[in-house]
Amino acid sequence: MITKIITYIRAVLIIGFLTGAALLAVEVYFVVTNSNRPDFWPDDGDAPYQDMSSGLFSAYIHDDNPDYEKMKAKGSVLCDFDLDGDLDLYFGYVNSYYFENHGSVFKDKTIEYNIDDSGCRGVIAGDLDNNGYPDILKWRFMSETNPNHDCDEYDYEAICIEDPNCIWEENNCWDNSEPQYLPHVMLLNDGNNYFLTQEFRPPNELPFLHSLGLLDADLDGDLDLLAIQEENDDQFMLYLNEGFDNYGNPNFEQAFTYYREYGDISASRVLAIADYDNDGDQDVYVGRKYGINWLFENQTLTGPPGDVVFNSNPEPFFIERAYDLGVDDSDVDPIGSMGYGAAWGDYDNDQDFDLYLANWGVNRLYNNDDNYFTNVAEDQFLESDILSNGISWGDYNNDGLLDIWTSNIRNPDDVFINLGNDDWDTTSSPQFLSATQDVVSGDINGDGWLDVFAAGLKMQNGPDGAKYTSLLYKNVTVDSSFSTNHWLKLKLEGSQYTLPNGGWSVMSNRSAIGARVVLHLADQDIMREIIGGKGHGNMEPLQLHFGMNSHMSAQSMTIYWPSRDPDSNQRKVTYIDGPIDANLSYTYVEDIGFVGLKGDINEDGVINVQDVIISVNHALDGSIPEPSIFWAADMNYDNILNILDVVRILNVILG
């Protein structure tokens, strides 16, 4: 009898323990916590800080910070600008700010590093001058007067706080003076904590610029620009990078323009870049307000994968195909989808890109099936018709499946966790208002789990009554001892070498924008692509992130570079044999195809005065040596042999 009682008690205790453990797991996953951590604003003395968790995330933000105005943002980018392995943050609206990441502690370095602090509508990053360090592109909406205003774009608190069904209305934020046409600018990163500000378009050009994107459209080894205008008739433009001036600054020349048709009142708002048709060049989706959307298919490479044809001067450069492929949103009545956010992601791991649209209406998820798109958002309960403003794809739980974060204006953001087989968990959303403009995902604290920066304009109330504008969320899934999922991070670097005879590139742009990577696991393949912009003014990190579920290693990896082999006309591919261990960060540099030392022109293994003499001779007579010698002599990667290369060789010799 006693034995039976003891056995019964033991069983009860075991069941209770297991139940408690299960409840603890749920609590770790969903609980709201508070702690004191001086992370985001480390120089404010003893002011209190908040660490709020909801679902998968917690916010690094101050509940009583007098500098909250600094957190207002429309555009934002997470990028490792100083190449130290940490993702830094640049964002802005009324003003712009550069926060340098030191092991997840951010320090404001805007003034110290001479970084332009004027306001912006959007910001993206990429290595424009091919020096190995990411630069910044920043733009304004120049029809606004009083651009450095100190009022909110929307009178949210007066209109919408009490009425959850209201429609936002613009208040009178602008004065009645003449428009101030401010230039759009490049902030060129010299790698020594200095950013040189240069105009990339005249002040009176692109007066209604709403979005920019970076891609190597013509596959010549340098980055080109896509421009989206909201109100002009010319609403989609491609600017090709035509080389560098004598100071090493890139020159952009307009090469393609797409005009809205007569009677079309729609305004282009957002873009999404990716190689949706898998032919090796990146294409562009344009989301528009009050009308049909556009899908521009790049014509630089045509034909099936592995058997493409390179067009050195495609005419036209892009073909608009949204209606043909079922993705123009023309069925949305009466005024179209009102697109405010768009991004590509392969959510079903079938090796092609699907498209999610964040709208001021019903959101859409277009599944790509052999380059024809079907909206599956309603069937998968992903419509979220609450004024969505942006979207970020990210594998937030590292299970190998891309999840969705949509930024919403008058409601809490949505986080849709991908469970596979067209099933989603919608219970992990942050439970407070953030007035979010857009959102980007990246591993901010280096733990292998994706964190999130949500850019916002209007201060909103958090669950504790605190005021918030932009929010920085920490992913706390890793804090759970029940999580066994693994990850891998990857940085790619293009070698950027172009044929000296003016031919197309045999090497990729230094940021490797346009590169595609397929990680081969034992039971699935996971595809990611480096994309140079999305939405209406933001960009995901250049660093790629892969969730690996329970796999401790990958079997292999395939890297498809944004360049072609000049002999075979095939896309340049690098195969990495496994096993490739999980929970590590890797860097791969594109193979230049020959062995050499930059500056060693005579290939004797050292850089000395003999190399200087040869460099001077080539600079004076304009001769073009064989490719390996040309690459060694072209010290600044501008595909020209001149005195600037001689100076750089001398600098190497002199240390």
PDB file of N, CA and C in Angstrom, residues 87 123 151 166 172 270 383 401 470 548 564 580:
ATOM      1  N   LEU A  87      26.457  44.969 -36.697  1.00  0.00           N
ATOM      2  CA  LEU A  87      25.585  45.763 -37.532  1.00  0.00           C
ATOM      3  C   LEU A  87      25.367  47.137 -36.912  1.00  0.00           C
ATOM      4  N   VAL A 123      16.825  55.690 -46.838  1.00  0.00           N
ATOM      5  CA  VAL A 123      18.256  55.466 -46.819  1.00  0.00           C
ATOM      6  C   VAL A 123      18.543  54.009 -47.185  1.00  0.00           C
ATOM      7  N   CYS A 151       7.041  69.002 -36.799  1.00  0.00           N
ATOM      8  CA  CYS A 151       5.674  68.577 -36.551  1.00  0.00           C
ATOM      9  C   CYS A 151       5.515  67.176 -37.113  1.00  0.00           C
ATOM     10  N   CYS A 166     -10.635  54.705 -37.565  1.00  0.00           N
ATOM     11  CA  CYS A 166     -10.506  55.971 -38.267  1.00  0.00           C
ATOM     12  C   CYS A 166      -9.508  55.874 -39.417  1.00  0.00           C
ATOM     13  N   ASN A 172      -1.512  70.277 -41.136  1.00  0.00           N
ATOM     14  CA  ASN A 172      -0.803  71.323 -41.857  1.00  0.00           C
ATOM     15  C   ASN A 172       0.612  71.457 -41.305  1.00  0.00           C
ATOM     16  N   VAL A 270       6.771  52.387 -53.598  1.00  0.00           N
ATOM     17  CA  VAL A 270       7.743  51.473 -53.021  1.00  0.00           C
ATOM     18  C   VAL A 270       8.313  50.561 -54.101  1.00  0.00           C
ATOM     19  N   GLU A 383      -3.857  38.568 -44.437  1.00  0.00           N
ATOM     20  CA  GLU A 383      -4.295  39.796 -45.102  1.00  0.00           C
ATOM     21  C   GLU A 383      -4.059  41.038 -44.245  1.00  0.00           C
ATOM     22  N   LEU A 401      12.569  28.396 -42.101  1.00  0.00           N
ATOM     23  CA  LEU A 401      11.444  28.950 -42.830  1.00  0.00           C
ATOM     24  C   LEU A 401      11.351  30.451 -42.578  1.00  0.00           C
ATOM     25  N   SER A 470      10.530  55.157 -32.728  1.00  0.00           N
ATOM     26  CA  SER A 470      11.143  53.958 -33.274  1.00  0.00           C
ATOM     27  C   SER A 470      11.493  52.992 -32.149  1.00  0.00           C
ATOM     28  N   MET A 548      18.716  27.059 -39.450  1.00  0.00           N
ATOM     29  CA  MET A 548      19.055  25.690 -39.865  1.00  0.00           C
ATOM     30  C   MET A 548      18.287  24.635 -39.100  1.00  0.00           C
ATOM     31  N   ARG A 564      29.232  36.997 -64.834  1.00  0.00           N
ATOM     32  CA  ARG A 564      29.244  35.870 -65.752  1.00  0.00           C
ATOM     33  C   ARG A 564      30.658  35.525 -66.162  1.00  0.00           C
ATOM     34  N   ILE A 580      29.588  22.184 -43.339  1.00  0.00           N
ATOM     35  CA  ILE A 580      29.724  23.577 -42.940  1.00  0.00           C
ATOM     36  C   ILE A 580      29.057  23.729 -41.580  1.00  0.00           C
TER      37      ILE A 580
END
